mmCIF file of C-alpha atoms in Angstrom:
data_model
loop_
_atom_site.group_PDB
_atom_site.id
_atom_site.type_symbol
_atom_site.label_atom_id
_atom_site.label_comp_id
_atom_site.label_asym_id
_atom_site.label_seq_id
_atom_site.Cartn_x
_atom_site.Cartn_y
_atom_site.Cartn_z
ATOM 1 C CA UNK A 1 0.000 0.000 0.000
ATOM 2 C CA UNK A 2 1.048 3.679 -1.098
ATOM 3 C CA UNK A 3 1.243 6.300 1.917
ATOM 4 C CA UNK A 4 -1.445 7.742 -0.246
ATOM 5 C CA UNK A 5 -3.591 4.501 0.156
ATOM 6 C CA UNK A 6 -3.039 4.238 3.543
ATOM 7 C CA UNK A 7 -3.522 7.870 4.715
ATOM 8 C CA UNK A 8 -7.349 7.290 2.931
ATOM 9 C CA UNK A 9 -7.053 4.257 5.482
ATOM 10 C CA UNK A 10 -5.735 6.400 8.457
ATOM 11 C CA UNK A 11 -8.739 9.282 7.500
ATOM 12 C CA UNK A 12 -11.228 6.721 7.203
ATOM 13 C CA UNK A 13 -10.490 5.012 10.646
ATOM 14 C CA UNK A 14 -11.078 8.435 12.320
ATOM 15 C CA UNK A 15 -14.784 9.552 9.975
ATOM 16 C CA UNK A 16 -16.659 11.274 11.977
ATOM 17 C CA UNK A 17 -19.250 9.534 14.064
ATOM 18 C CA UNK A 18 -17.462 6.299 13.707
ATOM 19 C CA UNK A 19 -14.760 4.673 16.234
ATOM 20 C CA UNK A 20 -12.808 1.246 16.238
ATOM 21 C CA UNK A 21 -13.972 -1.640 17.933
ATOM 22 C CA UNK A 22 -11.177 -3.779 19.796
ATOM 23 C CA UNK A 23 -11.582 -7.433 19.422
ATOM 24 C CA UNK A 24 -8.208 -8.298 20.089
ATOM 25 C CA UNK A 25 -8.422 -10.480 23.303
ATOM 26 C CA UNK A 26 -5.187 -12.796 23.729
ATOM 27 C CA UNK A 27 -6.463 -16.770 24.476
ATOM 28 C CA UNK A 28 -5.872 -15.614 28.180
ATOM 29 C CA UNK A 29 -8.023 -12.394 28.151
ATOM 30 C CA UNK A 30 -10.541 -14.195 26.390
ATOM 31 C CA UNK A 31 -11.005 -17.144 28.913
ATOM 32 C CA UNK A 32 -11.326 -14.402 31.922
ATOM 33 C CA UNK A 33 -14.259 -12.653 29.692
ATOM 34 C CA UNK A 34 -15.676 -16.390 29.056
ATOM 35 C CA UNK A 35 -15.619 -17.383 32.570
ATOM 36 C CA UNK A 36 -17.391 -14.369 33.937
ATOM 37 C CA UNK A 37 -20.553 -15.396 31.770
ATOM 38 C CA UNK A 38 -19.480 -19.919 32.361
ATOM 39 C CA UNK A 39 -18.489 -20.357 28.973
ATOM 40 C CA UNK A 40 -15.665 -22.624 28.035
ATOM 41 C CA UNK A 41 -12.902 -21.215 26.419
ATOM 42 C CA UNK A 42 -12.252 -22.882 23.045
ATOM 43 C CA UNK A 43 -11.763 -22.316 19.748
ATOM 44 C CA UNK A 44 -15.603 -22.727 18.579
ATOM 45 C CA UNK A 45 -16.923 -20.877 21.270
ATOM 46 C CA UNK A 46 -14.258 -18.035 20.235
ATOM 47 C CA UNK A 47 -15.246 -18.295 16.527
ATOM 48 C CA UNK A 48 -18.938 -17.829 17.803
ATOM 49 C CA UNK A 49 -18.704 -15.301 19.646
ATOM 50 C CA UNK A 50 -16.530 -12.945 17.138
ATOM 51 C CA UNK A 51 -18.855 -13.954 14.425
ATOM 52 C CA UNK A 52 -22.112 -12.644 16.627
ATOM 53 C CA UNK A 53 -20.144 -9.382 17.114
ATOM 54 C CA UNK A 54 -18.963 -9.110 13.528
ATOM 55 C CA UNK A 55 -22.203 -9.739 12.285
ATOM 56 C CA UNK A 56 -24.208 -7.208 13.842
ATOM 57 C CA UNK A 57 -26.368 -5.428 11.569
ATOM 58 C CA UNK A 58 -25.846 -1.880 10.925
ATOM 59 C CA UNK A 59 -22.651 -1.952 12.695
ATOM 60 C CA UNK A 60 -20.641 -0.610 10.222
ATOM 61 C CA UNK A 61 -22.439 2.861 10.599
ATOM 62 C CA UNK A 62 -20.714 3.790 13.976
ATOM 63 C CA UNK A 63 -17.719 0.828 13.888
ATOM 64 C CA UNK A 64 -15.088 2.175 11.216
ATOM 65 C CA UNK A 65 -12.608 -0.516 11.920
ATOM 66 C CA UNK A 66 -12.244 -3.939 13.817
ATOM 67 C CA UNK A 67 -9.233 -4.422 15.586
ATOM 68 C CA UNK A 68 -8.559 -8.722 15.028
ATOM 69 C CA UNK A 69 -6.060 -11.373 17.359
ATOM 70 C CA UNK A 70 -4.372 -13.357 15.245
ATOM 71 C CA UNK A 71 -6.218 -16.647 15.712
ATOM 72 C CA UNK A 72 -9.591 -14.430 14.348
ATOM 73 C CA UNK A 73 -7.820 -12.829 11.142
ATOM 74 C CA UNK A 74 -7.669 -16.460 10.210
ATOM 75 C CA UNK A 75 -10.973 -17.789 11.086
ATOM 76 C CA UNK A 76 -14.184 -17.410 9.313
ATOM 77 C CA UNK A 77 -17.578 -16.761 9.872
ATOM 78 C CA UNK A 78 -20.627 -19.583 10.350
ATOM 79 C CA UNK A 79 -21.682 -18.978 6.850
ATOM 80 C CA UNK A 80 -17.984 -19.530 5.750
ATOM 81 C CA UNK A 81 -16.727 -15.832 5.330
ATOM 82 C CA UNK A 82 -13.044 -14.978 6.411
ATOM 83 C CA UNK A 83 -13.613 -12.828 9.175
ATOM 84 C CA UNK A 84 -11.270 -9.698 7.286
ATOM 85 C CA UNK A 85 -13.904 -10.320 3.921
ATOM 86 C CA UNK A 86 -17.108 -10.102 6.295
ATOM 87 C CA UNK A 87 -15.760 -7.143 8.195
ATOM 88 C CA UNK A 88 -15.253 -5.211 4.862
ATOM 89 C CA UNK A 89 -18.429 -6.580 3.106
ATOM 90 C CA UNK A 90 -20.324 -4.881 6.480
ATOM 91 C CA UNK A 91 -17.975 -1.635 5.793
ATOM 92 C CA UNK A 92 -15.363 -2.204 8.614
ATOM 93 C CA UNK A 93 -11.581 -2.459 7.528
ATOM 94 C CA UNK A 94 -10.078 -5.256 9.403
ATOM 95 C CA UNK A 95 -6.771 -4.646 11.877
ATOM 96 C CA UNK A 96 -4.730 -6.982 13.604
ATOM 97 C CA UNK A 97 -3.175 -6.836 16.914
ATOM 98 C CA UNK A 98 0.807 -7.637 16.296
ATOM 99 C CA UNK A 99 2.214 -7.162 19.874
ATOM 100 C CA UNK A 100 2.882 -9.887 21.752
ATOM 101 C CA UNK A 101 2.014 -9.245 25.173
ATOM 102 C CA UNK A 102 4.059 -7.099 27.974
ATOM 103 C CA UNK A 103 6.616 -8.824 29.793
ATOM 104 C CA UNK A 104 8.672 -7.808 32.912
ATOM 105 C CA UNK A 105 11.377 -5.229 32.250
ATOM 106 C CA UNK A 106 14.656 -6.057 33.627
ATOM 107 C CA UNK A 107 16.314 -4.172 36.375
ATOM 108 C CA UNK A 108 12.933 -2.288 36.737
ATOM 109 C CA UNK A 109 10.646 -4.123 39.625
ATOM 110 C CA UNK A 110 6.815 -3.446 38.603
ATOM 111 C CA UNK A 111 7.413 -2.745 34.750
ATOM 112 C CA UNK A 112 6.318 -3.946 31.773
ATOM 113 C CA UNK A 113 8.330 -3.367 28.249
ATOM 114 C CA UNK A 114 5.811 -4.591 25.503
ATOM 115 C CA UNK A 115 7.928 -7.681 23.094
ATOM 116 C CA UNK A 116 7.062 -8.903 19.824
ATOM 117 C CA UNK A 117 9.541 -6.483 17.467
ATOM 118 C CA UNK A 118 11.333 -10.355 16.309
ATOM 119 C CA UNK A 119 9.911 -11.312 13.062
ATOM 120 C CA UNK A 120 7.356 -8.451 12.877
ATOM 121 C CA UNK A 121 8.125 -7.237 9.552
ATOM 122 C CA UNK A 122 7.011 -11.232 8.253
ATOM 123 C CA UNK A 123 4.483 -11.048 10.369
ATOM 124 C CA UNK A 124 3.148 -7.628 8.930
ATOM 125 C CA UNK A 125 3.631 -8.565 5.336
ATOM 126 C CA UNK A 126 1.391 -12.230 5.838
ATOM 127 C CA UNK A 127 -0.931 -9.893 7.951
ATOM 128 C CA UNK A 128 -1.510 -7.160 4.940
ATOM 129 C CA UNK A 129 -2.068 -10.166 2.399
ATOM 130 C CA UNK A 130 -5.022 -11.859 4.456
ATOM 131 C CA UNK A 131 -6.548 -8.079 4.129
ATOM 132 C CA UNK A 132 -5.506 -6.332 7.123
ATOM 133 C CA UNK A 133 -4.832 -2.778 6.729
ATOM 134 C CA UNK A 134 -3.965 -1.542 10.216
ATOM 135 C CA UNK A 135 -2.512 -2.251 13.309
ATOM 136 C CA UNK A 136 -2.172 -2.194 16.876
ATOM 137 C CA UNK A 137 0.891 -2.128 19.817
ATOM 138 C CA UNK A 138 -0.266 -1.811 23.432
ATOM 139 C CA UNK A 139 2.543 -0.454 25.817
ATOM 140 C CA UNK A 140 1.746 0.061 29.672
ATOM 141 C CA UNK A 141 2.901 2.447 32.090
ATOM 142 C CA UNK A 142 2.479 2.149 35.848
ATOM 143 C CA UNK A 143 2.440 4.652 38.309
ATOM 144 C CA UNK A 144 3.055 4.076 41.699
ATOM 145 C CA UNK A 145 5.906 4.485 44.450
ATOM 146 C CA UNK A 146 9.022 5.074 42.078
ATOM 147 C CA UNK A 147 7.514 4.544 38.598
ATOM 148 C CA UNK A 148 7.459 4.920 36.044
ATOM 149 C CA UNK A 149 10.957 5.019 35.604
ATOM 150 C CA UNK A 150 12.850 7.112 32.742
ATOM 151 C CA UNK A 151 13.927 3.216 31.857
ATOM 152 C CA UNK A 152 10.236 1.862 31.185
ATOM 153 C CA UNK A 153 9.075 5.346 29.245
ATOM 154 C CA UNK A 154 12.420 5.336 26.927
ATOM 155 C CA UNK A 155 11.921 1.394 26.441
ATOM 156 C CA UNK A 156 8.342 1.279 25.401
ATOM 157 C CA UNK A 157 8.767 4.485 23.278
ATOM 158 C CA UNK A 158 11.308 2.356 21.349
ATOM 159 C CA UNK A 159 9.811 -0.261 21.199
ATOM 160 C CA UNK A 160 6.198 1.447 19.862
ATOM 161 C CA UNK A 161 8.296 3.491 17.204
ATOM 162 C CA UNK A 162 10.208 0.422 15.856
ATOM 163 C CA UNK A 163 6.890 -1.131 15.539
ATOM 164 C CA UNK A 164 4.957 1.976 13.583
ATOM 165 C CA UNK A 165 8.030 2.347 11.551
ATOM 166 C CA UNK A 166 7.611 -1.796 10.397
ATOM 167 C CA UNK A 167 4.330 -2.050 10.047
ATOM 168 C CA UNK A 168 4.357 1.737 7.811
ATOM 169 C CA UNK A 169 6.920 -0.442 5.664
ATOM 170 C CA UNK A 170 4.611 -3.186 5.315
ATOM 171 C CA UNK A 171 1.640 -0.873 4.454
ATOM 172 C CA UNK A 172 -0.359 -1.092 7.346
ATOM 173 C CA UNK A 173 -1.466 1.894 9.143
ATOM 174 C CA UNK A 174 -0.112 1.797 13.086
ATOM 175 C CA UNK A 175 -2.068 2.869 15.950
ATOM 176 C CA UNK A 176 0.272 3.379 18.907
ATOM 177 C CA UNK A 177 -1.387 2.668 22.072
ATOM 178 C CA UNK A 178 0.485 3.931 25.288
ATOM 179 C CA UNK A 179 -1.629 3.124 28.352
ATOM 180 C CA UNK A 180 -0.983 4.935 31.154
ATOM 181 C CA UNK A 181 -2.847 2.335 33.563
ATOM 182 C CA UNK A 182 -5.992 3.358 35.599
ATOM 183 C CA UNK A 183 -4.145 0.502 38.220
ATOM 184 C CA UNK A 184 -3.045 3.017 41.879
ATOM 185 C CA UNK A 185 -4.306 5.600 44.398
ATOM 186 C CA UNK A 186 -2.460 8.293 42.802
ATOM 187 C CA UNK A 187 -4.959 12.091 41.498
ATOM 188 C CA UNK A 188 -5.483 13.172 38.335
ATOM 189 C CA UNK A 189 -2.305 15.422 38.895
ATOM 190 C CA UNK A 190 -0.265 12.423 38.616
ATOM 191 C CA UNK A 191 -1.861 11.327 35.421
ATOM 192 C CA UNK A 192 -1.502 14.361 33.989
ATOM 193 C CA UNK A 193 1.925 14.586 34.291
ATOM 194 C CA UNK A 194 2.796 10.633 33.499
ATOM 195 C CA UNK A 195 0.665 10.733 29.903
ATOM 196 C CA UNK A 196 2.627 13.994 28.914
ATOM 197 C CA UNK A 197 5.914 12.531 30.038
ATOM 198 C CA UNK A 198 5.112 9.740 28.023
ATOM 199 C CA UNK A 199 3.336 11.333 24.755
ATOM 200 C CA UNK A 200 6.586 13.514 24.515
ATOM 201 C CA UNK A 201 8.972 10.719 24.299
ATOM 202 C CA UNK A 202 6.307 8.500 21.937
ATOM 203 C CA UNK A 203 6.463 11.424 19.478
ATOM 204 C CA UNK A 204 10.085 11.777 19.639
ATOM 205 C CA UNK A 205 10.799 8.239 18.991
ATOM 206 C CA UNK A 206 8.532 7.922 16.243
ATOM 207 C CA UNK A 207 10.626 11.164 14.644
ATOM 208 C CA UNK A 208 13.783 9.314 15.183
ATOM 209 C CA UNK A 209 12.171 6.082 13.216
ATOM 210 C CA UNK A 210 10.999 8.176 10.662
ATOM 211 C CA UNK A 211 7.605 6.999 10.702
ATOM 212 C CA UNK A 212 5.069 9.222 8.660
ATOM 213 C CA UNK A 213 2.435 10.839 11.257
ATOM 214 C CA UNK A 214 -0.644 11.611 8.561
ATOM 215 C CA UNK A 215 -0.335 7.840 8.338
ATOM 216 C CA UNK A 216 -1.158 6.817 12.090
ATOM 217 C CA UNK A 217 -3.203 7.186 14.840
ATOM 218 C CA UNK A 218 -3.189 7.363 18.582
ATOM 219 C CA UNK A 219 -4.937 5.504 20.656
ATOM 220 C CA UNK A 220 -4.288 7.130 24.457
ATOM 221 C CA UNK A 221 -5.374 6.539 27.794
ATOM 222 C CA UNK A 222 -7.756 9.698 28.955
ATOM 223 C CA UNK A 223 -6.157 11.644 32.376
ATOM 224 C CA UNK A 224 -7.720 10.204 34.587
ATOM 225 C CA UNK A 225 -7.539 9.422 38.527
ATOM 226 C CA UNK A 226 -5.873 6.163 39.955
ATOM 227 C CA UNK A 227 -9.020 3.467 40.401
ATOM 228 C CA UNK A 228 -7.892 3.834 44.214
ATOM 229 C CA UNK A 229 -7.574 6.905 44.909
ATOM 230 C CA UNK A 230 -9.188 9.177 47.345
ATOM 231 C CA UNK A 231 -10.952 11.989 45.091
ATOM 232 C CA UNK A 232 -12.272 10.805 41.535
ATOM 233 C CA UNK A 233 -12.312 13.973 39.612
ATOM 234 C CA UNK A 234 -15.270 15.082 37.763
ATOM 235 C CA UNK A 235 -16.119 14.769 34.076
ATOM 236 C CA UNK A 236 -15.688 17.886 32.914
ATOM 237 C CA UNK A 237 -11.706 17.779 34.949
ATOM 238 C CA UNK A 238 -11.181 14.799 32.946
ATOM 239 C CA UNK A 239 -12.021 16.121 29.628
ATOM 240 C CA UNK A 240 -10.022 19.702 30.111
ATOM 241 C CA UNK A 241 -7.009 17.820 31.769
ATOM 242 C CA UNK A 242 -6.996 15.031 29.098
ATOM 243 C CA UNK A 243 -7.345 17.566 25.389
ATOM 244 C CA UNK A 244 -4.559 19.765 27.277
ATOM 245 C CA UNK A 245 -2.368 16.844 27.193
ATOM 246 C CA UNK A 246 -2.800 16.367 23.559
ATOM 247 C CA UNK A 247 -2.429 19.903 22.659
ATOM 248 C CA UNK A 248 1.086 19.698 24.688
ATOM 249 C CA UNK A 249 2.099 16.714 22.979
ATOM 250 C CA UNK A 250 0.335 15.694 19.792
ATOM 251 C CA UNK A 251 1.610 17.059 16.332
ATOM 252 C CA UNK A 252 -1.322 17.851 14.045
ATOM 253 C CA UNK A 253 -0.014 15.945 11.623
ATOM 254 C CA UNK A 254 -1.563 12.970 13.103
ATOM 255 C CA UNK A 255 -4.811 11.540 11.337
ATOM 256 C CA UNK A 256 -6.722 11.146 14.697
ATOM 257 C CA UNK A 257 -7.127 10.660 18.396
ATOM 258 C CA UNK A 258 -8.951 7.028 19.688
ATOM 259 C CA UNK A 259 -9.161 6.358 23.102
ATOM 260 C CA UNK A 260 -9.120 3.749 25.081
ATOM 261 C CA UNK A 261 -11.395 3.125 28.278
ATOM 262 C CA UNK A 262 -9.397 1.484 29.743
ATOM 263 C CA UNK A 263 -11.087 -0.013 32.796
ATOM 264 C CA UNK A 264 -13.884 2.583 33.175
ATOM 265 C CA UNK A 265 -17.429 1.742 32.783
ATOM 266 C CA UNK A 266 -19.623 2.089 29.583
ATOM 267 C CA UNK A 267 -21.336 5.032 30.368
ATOM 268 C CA UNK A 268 -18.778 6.703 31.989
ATOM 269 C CA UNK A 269 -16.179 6.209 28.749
ATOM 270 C CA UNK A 270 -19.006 7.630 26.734
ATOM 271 C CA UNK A 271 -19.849 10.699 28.999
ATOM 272 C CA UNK A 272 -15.911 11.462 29.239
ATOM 273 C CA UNK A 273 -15.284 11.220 24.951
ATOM 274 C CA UNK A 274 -18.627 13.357 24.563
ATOM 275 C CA UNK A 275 -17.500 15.973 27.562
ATOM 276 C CA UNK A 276 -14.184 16.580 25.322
ATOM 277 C CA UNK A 277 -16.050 16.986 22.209
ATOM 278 C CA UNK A 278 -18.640 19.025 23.715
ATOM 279 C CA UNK A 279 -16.073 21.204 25.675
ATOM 280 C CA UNK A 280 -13.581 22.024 22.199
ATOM 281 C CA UNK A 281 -16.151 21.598 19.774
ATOM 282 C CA UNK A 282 -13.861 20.135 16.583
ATOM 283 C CA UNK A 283 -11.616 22.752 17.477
ATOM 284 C CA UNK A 284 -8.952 20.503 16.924
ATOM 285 C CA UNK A 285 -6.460 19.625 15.354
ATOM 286 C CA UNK A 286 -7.734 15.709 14.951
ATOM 287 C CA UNK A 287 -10.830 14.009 15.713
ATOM 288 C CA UNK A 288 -11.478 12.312 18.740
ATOM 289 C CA UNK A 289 -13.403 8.905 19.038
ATOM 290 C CA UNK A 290 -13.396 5.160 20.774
ATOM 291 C CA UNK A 291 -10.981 2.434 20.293
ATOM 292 C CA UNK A 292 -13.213 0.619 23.356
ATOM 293 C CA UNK A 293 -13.063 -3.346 23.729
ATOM 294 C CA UNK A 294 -14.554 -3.869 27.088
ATOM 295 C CA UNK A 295 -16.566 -0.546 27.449
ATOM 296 C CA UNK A 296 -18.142 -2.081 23.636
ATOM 297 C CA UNK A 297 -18.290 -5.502 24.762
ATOM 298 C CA UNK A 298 -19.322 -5.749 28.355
ATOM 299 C CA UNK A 299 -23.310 -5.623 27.737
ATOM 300 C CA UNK A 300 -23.502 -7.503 24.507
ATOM 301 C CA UNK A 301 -21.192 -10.558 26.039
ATOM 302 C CA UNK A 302 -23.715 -10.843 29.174
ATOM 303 C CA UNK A 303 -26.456 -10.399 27.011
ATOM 304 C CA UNK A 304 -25.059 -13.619 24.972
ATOM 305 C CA UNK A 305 -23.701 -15.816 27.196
ATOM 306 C CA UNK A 306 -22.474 -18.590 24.649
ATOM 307 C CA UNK A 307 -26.649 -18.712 23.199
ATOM 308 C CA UNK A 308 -27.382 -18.967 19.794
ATOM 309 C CA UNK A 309 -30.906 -17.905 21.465
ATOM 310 C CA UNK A 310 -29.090 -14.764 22.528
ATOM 311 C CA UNK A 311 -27.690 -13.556 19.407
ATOM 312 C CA UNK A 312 -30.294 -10.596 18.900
ATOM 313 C CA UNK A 313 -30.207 -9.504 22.463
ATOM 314 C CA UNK A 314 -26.368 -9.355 22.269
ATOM 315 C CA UNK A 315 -26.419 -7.745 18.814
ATOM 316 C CA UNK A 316 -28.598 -4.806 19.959
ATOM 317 C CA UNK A 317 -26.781 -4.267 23.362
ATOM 318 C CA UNK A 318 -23.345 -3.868 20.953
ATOM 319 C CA UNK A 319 -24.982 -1.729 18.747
ATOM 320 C CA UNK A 320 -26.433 0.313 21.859
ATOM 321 C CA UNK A 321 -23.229 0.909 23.035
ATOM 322 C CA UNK A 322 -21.690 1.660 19.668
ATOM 323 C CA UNK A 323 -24.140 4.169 19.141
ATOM 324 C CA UNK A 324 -23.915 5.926 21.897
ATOM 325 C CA UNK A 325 -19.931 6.505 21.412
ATOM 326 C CA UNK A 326 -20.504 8.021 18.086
ATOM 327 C CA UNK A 327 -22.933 10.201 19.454
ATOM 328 C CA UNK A 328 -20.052 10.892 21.765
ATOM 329 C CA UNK A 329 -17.578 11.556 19.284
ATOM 330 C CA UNK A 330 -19.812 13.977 17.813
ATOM 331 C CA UNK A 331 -20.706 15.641 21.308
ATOM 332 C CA UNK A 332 -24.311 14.842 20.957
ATOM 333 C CA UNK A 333 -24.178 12.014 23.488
ATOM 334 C CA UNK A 334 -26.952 12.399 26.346
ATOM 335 C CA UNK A 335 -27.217 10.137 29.430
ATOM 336 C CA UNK A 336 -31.313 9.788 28.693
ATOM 337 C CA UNK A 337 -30.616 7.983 25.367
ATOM 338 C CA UNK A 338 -29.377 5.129 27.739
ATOM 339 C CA UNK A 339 -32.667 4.551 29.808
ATOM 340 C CA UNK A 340 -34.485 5.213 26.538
ATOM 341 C CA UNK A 341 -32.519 2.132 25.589
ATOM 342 C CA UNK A 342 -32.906 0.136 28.637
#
C-alpha cells in the first residue's frame, strides 16, 4: 500500500461519528471474559462469539474498523466468510493486533516493556495479504511508588516506534497505544503529568524512526484518577485535563485521536469522549473517538452468554453501546438515550 492509500485508510479510521472496535483479546483475556458469563474457552466458542459481534447489523455505521487477534484474522464466519472479507463486506476495515504481550522489564521491579519487534516485519507482510490494513501495539505504564521510571518510558517508546516504523513499511497503518494504567491511588495530577511525560517521548521516537504521522493514529489513555484513589475527579476535569495533554504533545499531523477506556465503565467512557467533544467543539487539530473493547463488549457478552438464542439480544446491546460513542464523538451524546434504551 502507497502512503497515499493508507492515509485514505488512516482518515477513514477516524470519519466522523465512527470509532474502532477492539476485538483483540489474547487466548488468556478471552477465557477471563468467558468465565465471567461460564463459557468454556475454546476455539468454537471463540469463533462464535466474534462472528455474533462481527455480524451485527448496521454496525458498520458507527464501527469504522475492527481491531482482530491473530487466531480471528484467520478464522471465518458460520456462513464460511473470512472474518477480514465479512468485516469489509459490512464496511469495517479489518486490523490486527501484532504485539505480543508485555513482559517484565529487567532491572525495573513493577514494569512492563511490551515484546514482539522479532519477526514483525514477516508477520506484517502475511498480515496485509489476508486483508488487514492496520494495526495495533499496546505499551503500559504504571504509576506508583518510584515509577514509572525514565527506563520503562524510553523502552516502550522504542519499542512502539520500531513497531509503527515496520508495520508503515509493510503498508499497514499503526495505531500506537500507550496506556498509562488506571491501576493506583495516585490524582489526576499524577496522570496528567505521566501521559505527557510519556506522549513527549512516543512522538520523539517515532521522529527518530521516521515513521510518517498523517499515516497513524493514537490511541491514548484519557487523564484520569488512579481506580484507588481518594478523590475521583469530575467529568468535565477529565475532559479539560486530558485535550490539554494532547495539545502539549500531539503534532497535528496525526490523522486522529482514539481512546481507550481502559477499565472505566460504559457510560462513563461515553460521557468522558462526549465531555471533550462538547467542551472544544472540533476545534482541533484531529478528531477524537473510541478504540473501546470492554466498554463495547461488556453488555452484549452478558447479554449472549455462549446462546445462539441470545444472538439478537447481544447484537442490539453492541450496537447500543456503539451508538452511543458516536454520538459521543460527535458531542451529541446524552445520558437519557441510555434509559431510553434500557
Amino acid at each position: 500500500m502507497s502512503m497515499s492509500e493508507m492515509r485514505k485508510t488512516a482518515l477513514a479510521m477516524v470519519a466522523r461519528g465512527q470509532g474502532i472496535l477492539a476485538a483483540d483479546e489474547s487466548t488468556g483475556t478471552i477465557e477471563k471474559r468467558f468465565k465471567s458469563i461460564n463459557v468454556e474457552n475454546t476455539e468454537p466458542n471463540r469463533q462464535a462469539y466474534r462472528d455474533m459481534l462481527f455480524t451485527t447489523k448496521g454496525l458498520g455505521d458507527y464501527v469504522s474498523g475492527v481491531i482482530l487477534y491473530d487466531e480471528t484474522l484467520r478464522q471465518k464466519s458460520k456462513a464460511g466468510v473470512p472474518f477480514p472479507e465479512l468485516l469489509k463486506k459490512n464496511g469495517m476495515i479489518p486490523g490486527i493486533k501484532v504485539d505480543e504481550g508485555a513482559k517484565d522489564l529487567a532491572l525495573c521491579r513493577n514494569e512492563k516493556v511490551t515484546e514482539g519487534l522479532d519477526g514483525l516485519m514477516k508477520r506484517c507482510a502475511e498480515y496485509y495479504k489476508m486483508g488487514a490494513r492496520f494495526a495495533k501495539w499496546r505499551a503500559v505504564i504504571t504509576i506508583g511508588d518510584g515509577t514509572p521510571t525514565t527506563t520503562c518510558i524510553a523502552a516502550n517508546a522504542h519499542a512502539l516506534a520500531r513497531y509503527a516504523a515496520i508495520c508503515q513499511a509493510n503498508g499497514l497503518v499503526p495505531i500506537v497505544e500507550p496506556e498509562v494504567l488506571m491501576d493506583g491511588n495516585h490524582g489526576i495530577e499524577r496522570c496528567q503529568e505521566v501521559t505527557e511525560w510519556a506522549l513527549n517521548a512516543v512522538y520523539e521516537a517515532l521522529y527518530i524512526n521516521r515513521v510518517s504521522l498523517e499515516e497513524s493514529v493514537l490511541k491514548p489513555s484519557m487523564v484520569i484518577s488512579g481506580a484507588d484513589a481518594k478523590r475521583q475527579a469530575p467529568v468535565a476535569e477529565v475532559a479539560e485535563r486530558t485535550v490539554t495533554v494532547l495539545k502539549r504533545c500531539v503534532p497535528a499531523a496525526v490523522a486522529g485521536i482514539v481512546f481507550l477506556s481502559g477499565g472505566q465503565s460504559d457510560e462513563i467512557a461515553s460521557e468522558h469522549l462526549d465531555a471533550m467533544n462538547k467542551m472544544f467543539k472540533g476545534n482541533l487539530p484531529w478528531p477524537l473517538s473510541f478504540s473501546y473493547g470492554r466498554a463495547l463488549q461488556h453488555a452484549s457478552l452478558n447479554a449472549w452468554r455462549g446462546s445462539t438464542a441470545n444472538v439478537a439480544a447481544a447484537q442490539a446491546a453492541l450496537l447500543h453501546r456503539a451508538r452511543m460513542n458516536s454520538l459521543a464523538s460527535k458531542g451529541e451524546y446524552r445520558p437519557d438515550l441510555e434509559k431510553n434504551a434500557a
